[in-house]
Every structure is written in C-alpha cells, then in structure tokens.
N, C-alpha and C. Protein backbone atom coordinates (compact mmCIF):
# COMPACT_ATOMS: atom_id res chain seq x y z
N UNK A 1 -28.78 1.78 -22.77
CA UNK A 1 -28.42 2.94 -22.97
C UNK A 1 -27.34 3.62 -22.03
N UNK A 2 -27.18 3.14 -20.44
CA UNK A 2 -26.36 3.73 -19.67
C UNK A 2 -25.01 3.09 -19.69
N UNK A 3 -25.25 1.98 -20.46
CA UNK A 3 -23.61 1.36 -21.08
C UNK A 3 -23.02 2.21 -22.17
N UNK A 4 -23.97 2.66 -23.03
CA UNK A 4 -23.38 3.55 -23.99
C UNK A 4 -22.79 4.69 -23.51
N UNK A 5 -23.76 5.41 -22.74
CA UNK A 5 -23.33 6.78 -22.07
C UNK A 5 -21.96 6.33 -21.32
N UNK A 6 -21.94 5.60 -20.67
CA UNK A 6 -20.58 5.13 -19.61
C UNK A 6 -19.49 5.29 -20.76
N UNK A 7 -19.55 4.36 -21.96
CA UNK A 7 -18.59 4.30 -22.75
C UNK A 7 -18.19 5.84 -23.21
N UNK A 8 -19.16 6.42 -23.67
CA UNK A 8 -18.87 7.72 -24.32
C UNK A 8 -18.13 8.51 -23.17
N UNK A 9 -18.58 8.43 -21.92
CA UNK A 9 -17.66 9.14 -20.89
C UNK A 9 -16.27 8.58 -20.59
N UNK A 10 -16.09 7.71 -21.11
CA UNK A 10 -14.74 7.20 -20.78
C UNK A 10 -13.78 7.69 -22.10
N UNK A 11 -14.67 7.42 -23.23
CA UNK A 11 -13.66 7.45 -24.48
C UNK A 11 -13.54 8.86 -24.98
N UNK A 12 -14.35 9.90 -24.51
CA UNK A 12 -14.55 11.21 -24.59
C UNK A 12 -13.98 12.17 -23.44
N UNK A 13 -13.39 13.08 -23.73
CA UNK A 13 -13.28 13.97 -22.47
C UNK A 13 -14.44 14.70 -21.98
N UNK A 14 -15.24 14.90 -22.83
CA UNK A 14 -16.86 15.46 -22.43
C UNK A 14 -17.96 14.94 -23.18
N UNK A 15 -19.28 14.87 -22.88
CA UNK A 15 -20.21 14.50 -23.38
C UNK A 15 -21.14 15.78 -23.73
N UNK A 16 -21.89 15.73 -24.84
CA UNK A 16 -22.93 16.93 -24.77
C UNK A 16 -23.99 16.21 -25.51
N UNK A 17 -25.12 16.69 -25.26
CA UNK A 17 -26.60 16.31 -25.73
C UNK A 17 -27.28 17.41 -25.75
N UNK A 18 -28.47 17.23 -26.67
CA UNK A 18 -29.42 18.16 -26.77
C UNK A 18 -30.75 17.88 -26.43
N UNK A 19 -31.41 18.64 -26.14
CA UNK A 19 -33.11 18.63 -25.52
C UNK A 19 -33.61 19.76 -26.35
N UNK A 20 -34.90 19.36 -26.38
CA UNK A 20 -35.78 20.56 -26.70
C UNK A 20 -37.30 20.54 -26.28
N UNK A 21 -37.57 21.79 -25.92
CA UNK A 21 -39.12 22.03 -25.52
C UNK A 21 -39.95 22.30 -26.83
N UNK A 22 -40.51 21.21 -27.53
CA UNK A 22 -41.45 21.09 -28.77
C UNK A 22 -42.44 21.37 -28.49
N UNK A 23 -43.30 22.70 -29.16
CA UNK A 23 -44.53 23.02 -28.89
C UNK A 23 -45.28 22.70 -30.46
N UNK A 24 -46.60 22.30 -30.37
CA UNK A 24 -47.18 22.19 -31.64
C UNK A 24 -48.14 23.39 -31.79
N UNK A 25 -48.81 23.50 -32.71
CA UNK A 25 -49.42 24.83 -33.17
C UNK A 25 -50.53 25.24 -32.00
N UNK A 26 -50.96 24.22 -31.20
CA UNK A 26 -51.98 24.43 -30.17
C UNK A 26 -51.34 24.93 -28.88
N UNK A 27 -49.98 25.06 -28.86
CA UNK A 27 -49.31 25.21 -27.62
C UNK A 27 -49.13 24.06 -26.71
N UNK A 28 -49.25 22.80 -27.15
CA UNK A 28 -48.88 21.77 -26.17
C UNK A 28 -47.48 21.49 -26.33
N UNK A 29 -46.94 20.52 -25.44
CA UNK A 29 -45.46 20.46 -25.33
C UNK A 29 -45.52 18.72 -25.73
N UNK A 30 -44.44 18.63 -26.37
CA UNK A 30 -44.24 17.02 -26.72
C UNK A 30 -43.49 16.27 -25.88
N UNK A 31 -43.86 15.28 -25.31
CA UNK A 31 -42.76 14.39 -24.07
C UNK A 31 -42.68 13.05 -24.51
N UNK A 32 -41.84 12.36 -24.19
CA UNK A 32 -41.59 11.02 -24.48
C UNK A 32 -41.25 10.18 -22.91
N UNK A 33 -41.71 8.93 -23.09
CA UNK A 33 -41.45 8.12 -21.84
C UNK A 33 -40.18 6.98 -22.61
N UNK A 34 -39.29 6.86 -21.84
CA UNK A 34 -38.17 5.90 -22.53
C UNK A 34 -38.34 4.59 -21.60
N UNK A 35 -37.57 3.47 -22.51
CA UNK A 35 -37.95 2.21 -21.94
C UNK A 35 -36.60 2.20 -20.76
N UNK A 36 -35.75 3.00 -20.69
CA UNK A 36 -34.67 2.65 -19.91
C UNK A 36 -34.30 3.83 -18.68
N UNK A 37 -35.44 4.69 -18.71
CA UNK A 37 -35.24 5.85 -17.82
C UNK A 37 -36.47 6.22 -17.30
N UNK A 38 -36.97 6.23 -16.16
CA UNK A 38 -38.12 6.52 -15.60
C UNK A 38 -38.73 7.95 -15.89
N UNK A 39 -40.12 8.27 -15.89
CA UNK A 39 -40.71 9.58 -16.09
C UNK A 39 -40.80 9.83 -17.54
N UNK A 40 -41.38 11.12 -17.90
CA UNK A 40 -41.73 11.68 -19.09
C UNK A 40 -40.67 12.85 -19.24
N UNK A 41 -40.07 12.96 -20.32
CA UNK A 41 -38.95 13.89 -20.70
C UNK A 41 -39.38 14.57 -22.12
N UNK A 42 -38.39 15.73 -22.03
CA UNK A 42 -38.60 16.21 -23.45
C UNK A 42 -37.54 15.42 -24.28
N UNK A 43 -37.88 15.37 -25.67
CA UNK A 43 -36.92 14.53 -26.42
C UNK A 43 -35.48 15.09 -26.57
N UNK A 44 -34.58 14.37 -26.90
CA UNK A 44 -33.36 14.59 -27.26
C UNK A 44 -32.36 13.58 -27.14
N UNK A 45 -30.99 13.83 -27.26
CA UNK A 45 -30.14 12.45 -27.26
C UNK A 45 -28.75 13.38 -27.49
N UNK A 46 -27.63 12.39 -27.51
CA UNK A 46 -26.26 12.77 -27.68
C UNK A 46 -25.73 13.35 -29.05
N UNK A 47 -24.80 14.27 -28.89
CA UNK A 47 -24.24 14.54 -30.28
C UNK A 47 -23.09 13.48 -30.85
N UNK A 48 -22.88 13.10 -32.09
CA UNK A 48 -21.96 12.22 -32.52
C UNK A 48 -20.99 13.13 -33.09
N UNK A 49 -19.55 12.48 -33.29
CA UNK A 49 -18.61 13.13 -33.93
C UNK A 49 -18.89 13.60 -35.08
N UNK A 50 -18.27 14.98 -35.57
CA UNK A 50 -18.67 15.60 -36.57
C UNK A 50 -20.08 16.00 -36.76
N UNK A 51 -20.82 16.04 -35.84
CA UNK A 51 -22.36 16.66 -35.67
C UNK A 51 -22.66 17.87 -34.80
N UNK A 52 -23.26 19.03 -35.67
CA UNK A 52 -23.45 19.95 -34.95
C UNK A 52 -24.67 19.70 -33.84
N UNK A 53 -24.76 20.80 -33.02
CA UNK A 53 -25.97 20.53 -31.91
C UNK A 53 -27.27 20.44 -32.65
N UNK A 54 -27.52 21.49 -33.62
CA UNK A 54 -28.63 21.68 -34.33
C UNK A 54 -28.75 20.41 -35.13
N UNK A 55 -27.97 19.58 -35.99
CA UNK A 55 -28.11 18.53 -36.55
C UNK A 55 -28.81 17.39 -35.83
N UNK A 56 -27.90 17.33 -34.52
CA UNK A 56 -28.48 16.38 -33.55
C UNK A 56 -29.84 16.38 -33.09
N UNK A 57 -30.05 17.59 -33.03
CA UNK A 57 -31.43 18.09 -32.80
C UNK A 57 -32.39 17.55 -33.43
N UNK A 58 -32.12 17.77 -34.81
CA UNK A 58 -33.05 17.69 -35.87
C UNK A 58 -33.21 16.15 -35.91
N UNK A 59 -32.33 15.09 -35.77
CA UNK A 59 -32.16 13.76 -35.81
C UNK A 59 -33.10 13.13 -34.75
N UNK A 60 -32.61 13.51 -33.40
CA UNK A 60 -33.27 13.19 -32.29
C UNK A 60 -34.68 13.52 -32.37
N UNK A 61 -35.19 14.52 -33.02
CA UNK A 61 -36.65 14.88 -32.86
C UNK A 61 -37.45 14.10 -33.91
N UNK A 62 -36.86 13.76 -34.82
CA UNK A 62 -37.09 12.97 -36.11
C UNK A 62 -37.48 11.34 -35.45
N UNK A 63 -36.26 10.97 -34.65
CA UNK A 63 -36.07 9.71 -34.40
C UNK A 63 -37.01 9.38 -33.10
N UNK A 64 -37.39 10.16 -32.16
CA UNK A 64 -38.29 10.02 -31.10
C UNK A 64 -39.54 10.42 -31.21
N UNK A 65 -40.07 11.25 -32.30
CA UNK A 65 -41.40 11.75 -32.49
C UNK A 65 -41.72 12.04 -33.59
N UNK A 66 -41.01 11.48 -34.72
CA UNK A 66 -41.41 11.81 -35.93
C UNK A 66 -41.65 13.41 -36.19
N UNK A 67 -40.93 14.16 -35.49
CA UNK A 67 -41.06 15.66 -35.38
C UNK A 67 -40.59 16.29 -36.34
N UNK A 68 -41.00 17.34 -37.01
CA UNK A 68 -40.40 18.26 -38.08
C UNK A 68 -40.35 19.76 -37.55
N UNK A 69 -39.33 20.24 -37.25
CA UNK A 69 -39.02 21.57 -36.60
C UNK A 69 -39.54 22.67 -37.70
N UNK A 70 -40.31 23.44 -37.30
CA UNK A 70 -40.79 25.03 -38.00
C UNK A 70 -39.74 25.84 -37.80
N UNK A 71 -39.44 26.44 -38.71
CA UNK A 71 -38.44 27.64 -38.50
C UNK A 71 -36.88 27.29 -38.02
N UNK A 72 -36.80 27.93 -37.27
CA UNK A 72 -35.05 27.93 -36.42
C UNK A 72 -35.69 27.59 -35.01
N UNK A 73 -34.67 26.50 -34.44
CA UNK A 73 -35.19 26.20 -32.83
C UNK A 73 -34.43 27.57 -32.40
N UNK A 74 -34.66 27.74 -31.28
CA UNK A 74 -34.10 28.89 -30.26
C UNK A 74 -33.29 28.30 -29.19
N UNK A 75 -32.05 28.63 -29.31
CA UNK A 75 -31.09 28.16 -28.22
C UNK A 75 -31.50 28.67 -26.99
N UNK A 76 -32.08 28.17 -25.92
CA UNK A 76 -32.50 28.76 -24.50
C UNK A 76 -31.47 28.80 -23.35
N UNK A 77 -30.40 27.51 -23.49
CA UNK A 77 -29.67 27.71 -22.31
C UNK A 77 -28.82 26.50 -22.37
N UNK A 78 -27.37 26.21 -21.79
CA UNK A 78 -26.64 25.19 -21.87
C UNK A 78 -26.63 24.88 -20.33
N UNK A 79 -26.90 23.64 -20.15
CA UNK A 79 -26.81 23.23 -18.55
C UNK A 79 -25.68 22.20 -18.45
N UNK A 80 -25.15 21.86 -17.20
CA UNK A 80 -24.08 20.99 -16.79
C UNK A 80 -25.17 19.91 -16.35
N UNK A 81 -25.10 18.84 -17.01
CA UNK A 81 -25.98 17.45 -16.48
C UNK A 81 -25.08 16.81 -15.56
N UNK A 82 -25.08 16.67 -14.15
CA UNK A 82 -24.40 16.00 -13.18
C UNK A 82 -25.33 14.87 -13.00
N UNK A 83 -26.37 14.57 -13.25
CA UNK A 83 -26.89 13.08 -13.10
C UNK A 83 -26.46 12.23 -14.15
N UNK A 84 -26.05 12.70 -15.28
CA UNK A 84 -25.53 11.58 -16.34
C UNK A 84 -24.12 11.41 -15.93
N UNK A 85 -23.35 12.38 -15.67
CA UNK A 85 -21.57 12.26 -15.29
C UNK A 85 -21.31 13.66 -14.93
N UNK A 86 -20.12 13.66 -14.55
CA UNK A 86 -19.33 14.97 -14.31
C UNK A 86 -18.77 15.65 -15.60
N UNK A 87 -19.17 15.20 -16.55
CA UNK A 87 -18.43 15.62 -17.85
C UNK A 87 -19.50 16.12 -19.01
N UNK A 88 -21.13 16.24 -18.50
CA UNK A 88 -22.07 16.13 -19.28
C UNK A 88 -22.64 17.53 -19.42
N UNK A 89 -22.95 18.01 -20.73
CA UNK A 89 -23.74 19.08 -20.85
C UNK A 89 -24.90 19.01 -21.79
N UNK A 90 -26.02 19.80 -21.66
CA UNK A 90 -27.24 19.88 -22.36
C UNK A 90 -27.36 21.07 -23.18
N UNK A 91 -27.55 21.03 -24.29
CA UNK A 91 -27.77 22.29 -25.02
C UNK A 91 -29.47 22.05 -25.28
N UNK A 92 -29.83 23.19 -24.66
CA UNK A 92 -31.40 23.25 -24.60
C UNK A 92 -32.09 24.12 -25.56
N UNK A 93 -32.90 23.86 -26.29
CA UNK A 93 -33.68 24.68 -27.50
C UNK A 93 -35.09 24.44 -26.93
N UNK A 94 -35.87 25.88 -27.72
CA UNK A 94 -37.25 25.76 -27.75
C UNK A 94 -37.71 25.83 -29.17
N UNK A 95 -38.61 25.08 -29.62
CA UNK A 95 -38.92 25.10 -31.23
C UNK A 95 -40.26 24.64 -31.37
N UNK A 96 -40.98 25.10 -32.32
CA UNK A 96 -42.22 24.83 -32.72
C UNK A 96 -41.97 23.66 -33.94
N UNK A 97 -42.98 22.87 -33.65
CA UNK A 97 -42.79 21.43 -34.45
C UNK A 97 -44.41 20.93 -34.81
N UNK A 98 -44.09 19.86 -35.97
CA UNK A 98 -45.33 19.56 -36.19
C UNK A 98 -44.91 17.98 -36.47
N UNK A 99 -45.95 17.09 -36.30
CA UNK A 99 -45.64 15.59 -36.29
C UNK A 99 -46.10 15.21 -37.52
N UNK A 100 -45.10 14.56 -38.17
CA UNK A 100 -45.25 13.82 -39.66
C UNK A 100 -46.26 12.60 -39.73
N UNK A 101 -46.15 12.02 -38.48
CA UNK A 101 -46.63 10.64 -38.69
C UNK A 101 -46.76 10.36 -36.96
N UNK A 102 -47.89 9.43 -36.81
CA UNK A 102 -47.79 8.83 -35.55
C UNK A 102 -46.47 8.34 -35.00
N UNK A 103 -46.08 8.20 -33.76
CA UNK A 103 -44.83 7.43 -33.40
C UNK A 103 -45.13 6.50 -32.71
N UNK A 104 -44.85 4.92 -33.42
CA UNK A 104 -45.36 3.98 -32.74
C UNK A 104 -44.42 3.48 -31.54
N UNK A 105 -44.55 2.78 -30.46
CA UNK A 105 -43.78 2.42 -29.70
C UNK A 105 -42.45 1.50 -30.18
N UNK A 106 -41.53 1.57 -29.44
CA UNK A 106 -40.65 0.42 -29.66
C UNK A 106 -39.60 0.62 -28.42
N UNK A 107 -38.43 -0.28 -28.63
CA UNK A 107 -37.33 -0.63 -27.42
C UNK A 107 -37.12 0.50 -26.87
N UNK A 108 -36.96 1.67 -27.44
CA UNK A 108 -36.40 2.70 -26.73
C UNK A 108 -37.46 3.66 -26.17
N UNK A 109 -38.41 3.96 -27.09
CA UNK A 109 -39.50 5.04 -26.75
C UNK A 109 -40.75 4.16 -26.73
N UNK A 110 -41.30 4.24 -25.38
CA UNK A 110 -42.52 3.36 -25.10
C UNK A 110 -43.87 3.98 -25.42
N UNK A 111 -43.64 5.42 -24.98
CA UNK A 111 -44.93 6.18 -25.07
C UNK A 111 -44.56 7.69 -25.46
N UNK A 112 -45.40 8.42 -26.03
CA UNK A 112 -44.92 9.72 -26.37
C UNK A 112 -46.37 10.43 -26.94
N UNK A 113 -46.38 11.98 -26.91
CA UNK A 113 -47.38 12.58 -27.24
C UNK A 113 -47.19 14.02 -26.85
N UNK A 114 -48.07 14.89 -27.11
CA UNK A 114 -48.53 16.20 -27.03
C UNK A 114 -49.30 16.39 -25.87
N UNK A 115 -48.93 17.27 -24.85
CA UNK A 115 -49.56 17.39 -23.71
C UNK A 115 -49.82 18.98 -23.61
N UNK A 116 -50.86 19.37 -22.72
CA UNK A 116 -51.36 20.78 -22.42
C UNK A 116 -50.38 20.98 -21.34
N UNK A 117 -49.72 22.19 -21.06
CA UNK A 117 -48.68 22.58 -20.18
C UNK A 117 -49.51 22.45 -18.83
N UNK A 118 -50.79 22.80 -18.53
CA UNK A 118 -51.37 22.74 -17.44
C UNK A 118 -52.02 21.50 -17.16
N UNK A 119 -51.48 20.39 -18.00
CA UNK A 119 -52.10 19.10 -17.70
C UNK A 119 -50.98 17.95 -18.16
N UNK A 120 -49.74 18.02 -17.36
CA UNK A 120 -48.56 17.18 -17.93
C UNK A 120 -49.05 15.64 -17.44
N UNK A 121 -48.50 14.90 -17.92
CA UNK A 121 -48.82 13.25 -17.41
C UNK A 121 -48.23 12.92 -15.99
N UNK A 122 -48.71 12.31 -15.24
CA UNK A 122 -48.21 11.67 -14.15
C UNK A 122 -46.73 11.00 -14.60
N UNK A 123 -45.89 11.48 -13.75
CA UNK A 123 -44.29 10.73 -13.80
C UNK A 123 -43.65 12.02 -14.83
N UNK A 124 -44.05 13.27 -14.80
CA UNK A 124 -43.04 14.17 -15.76
C UNK A 124 -42.14 14.69 -14.77
N UNK A 125 -41.06 14.43 -15.21
CA UNK A 125 -39.85 14.62 -14.28
C UNK A 125 -39.78 16.04 -13.88
N UNK A 126 -38.86 16.08 -12.70
CA UNK A 126 -38.82 17.60 -12.16
C UNK A 126 -38.10 18.25 -12.99
N UNK A 127 -36.96 17.93 -13.67
CA UNK A 127 -36.00 18.50 -14.45
C UNK A 127 -37.02 19.23 -15.73
N UNK A 128 -37.79 18.54 -16.27
CA UNK A 128 -38.87 18.71 -17.37
C UNK A 128 -39.74 20.18 -16.52
N UNK A 129 -40.23 19.74 -15.41
CA UNK A 129 -41.15 21.04 -15.01
C UNK A 129 -40.34 22.02 -14.74
N UNK A 130 -38.94 22.02 -14.31
CA UNK A 130 -38.13 23.22 -14.12
C UNK A 130 -37.93 23.86 -15.50
N UNK A 131 -37.62 23.39 -16.51
CA UNK A 131 -37.14 23.89 -17.62
C UNK A 131 -38.51 24.36 -18.10
N UNK A 132 -39.68 23.97 -18.08
CA UNK A 132 -40.79 24.64 -18.71
C UNK A 132 -41.05 25.68 -17.75
N UNK A 133 -40.85 26.01 -16.34
CA UNK A 133 -41.21 27.29 -15.49
C UNK A 133 -40.01 28.18 -16.03
N UNK A 134 -38.76 28.06 -16.31
CA UNK A 134 -37.83 28.79 -16.88
C UNK A 134 -38.22 29.34 -18.15
N UNK A 135 -38.71 28.46 -19.09
CA UNK A 135 -39.21 28.87 -20.34
C UNK A 135 -40.17 29.99 -20.13
N UNK A 136 -41.27 29.91 -19.19
CA UNK A 136 -42.59 30.65 -18.96
C UNK A 136 -41.78 31.82 -18.21
N UNK A 137 -40.53 31.90 -17.89
CA UNK A 137 -40.25 33.19 -16.95
C UNK A 137 -40.32 33.03 -15.60
N UNK A 138 -40.96 31.96 -15.03
CA UNK A 138 -41.22 32.03 -13.61
C UNK A 138 -40.11 31.61 -12.79
N UNK A 139 -39.23 31.29 -13.27
CA UNK A 139 -37.79 30.82 -12.54
C UNK A 139 -36.79 31.44 -13.75
N UNK A 140 -35.66 31.80 -12.96
CA UNK A 140 -34.46 32.12 -13.50
C UNK A 140 -33.65 30.59 -14.01
N UNK A 141 -33.11 30.67 -15.35
CA UNK A 141 -32.56 29.44 -15.81
C UNK A 141 -31.49 29.02 -14.70
N UNK A 142 -31.41 27.72 -14.48
CA UNK A 142 -30.43 27.22 -13.40
C UNK A 142 -28.93 26.65 -14.49
N UNK A 143 -28.17 26.51 -13.80
CA UNK A 143 -26.68 25.90 -14.60
C UNK A 143 -26.89 24.52 -14.46
N UNK A 144 -27.32 23.98 -13.61
CA UNK A 144 -27.40 22.39 -13.59
C UNK A 144 -28.83 21.71 -14.09
N UNK A 145 -28.63 20.92 -15.06
CA UNK A 145 -29.83 20.33 -15.38
C UNK A 145 -30.88 19.76 -14.29
C-alpha cells in the first residue's frame, strides 16, 4: 500500500482520503487493523478520480467493515496528513453505521470490530485517540492528522 500511495503522490498534485468515526447503536466505535500498518485505526481510504468524498466513504466502509451508513455522515474536520506525505489531506466524518455481515480477515484487513470508547484495543493509534477526544469535545480539533 505504501507503494500505491507513493505512486499517487507523484502522479497527482495532492492526495485526499476519508476516514470516519463509525458508531453502532450501542455507541461503540468500529476500528480496523491493517496488514500493512501497525495499530488500530478508524476505517477509510483514498479518493479516486471522479469520486466524491462521500462516495469514497461509503465504498471504504463497505470494503473495510461491511458497514452501511445510517442517515447522513457528518463532516467533522479536514486534516493535513503529514505522516503520509506533504500533500495529503484527510476528510474526517462521524457517522452511525450498521454491520451488514461479519467482516472476515483478508490481505488488507487482518482484524476489525466494535469497541467501547472506554475499552479500546491495545495498539489503538494516538491519532485515533486524539480524534475521539476531539469528537467528545475534550480537545480542540488539530489541523494535522
């Protein structure tokens, strides 16, 4: 995946991705663990040509978790993602979801699930924890992911 991101960084002037804090009816957050990146993250991915951010969000949540958005996703903030490149931005949403079927592990997503906010899995990334604190109003939204 890093090779793909490097290609897009060279081929495009700017890259943009989406991520979402996906909550179920019990208030639990959905997190994924990728095969190519350490830690637990909120689901998301990159925008393709001729794709809106919301279309990319719908696609990524379906692919990474068999998730269906209930209602409309709420745009929370847009971040500059310096960890990925000096040209990457993340459009971050908050949304209610339901899982249409269990998501079995594969080459990209090795593990996923819903977790209570006060009982996140070991290895949840600091960026994920910061976004959750921002959503809760405990911290002001940062401008860098």
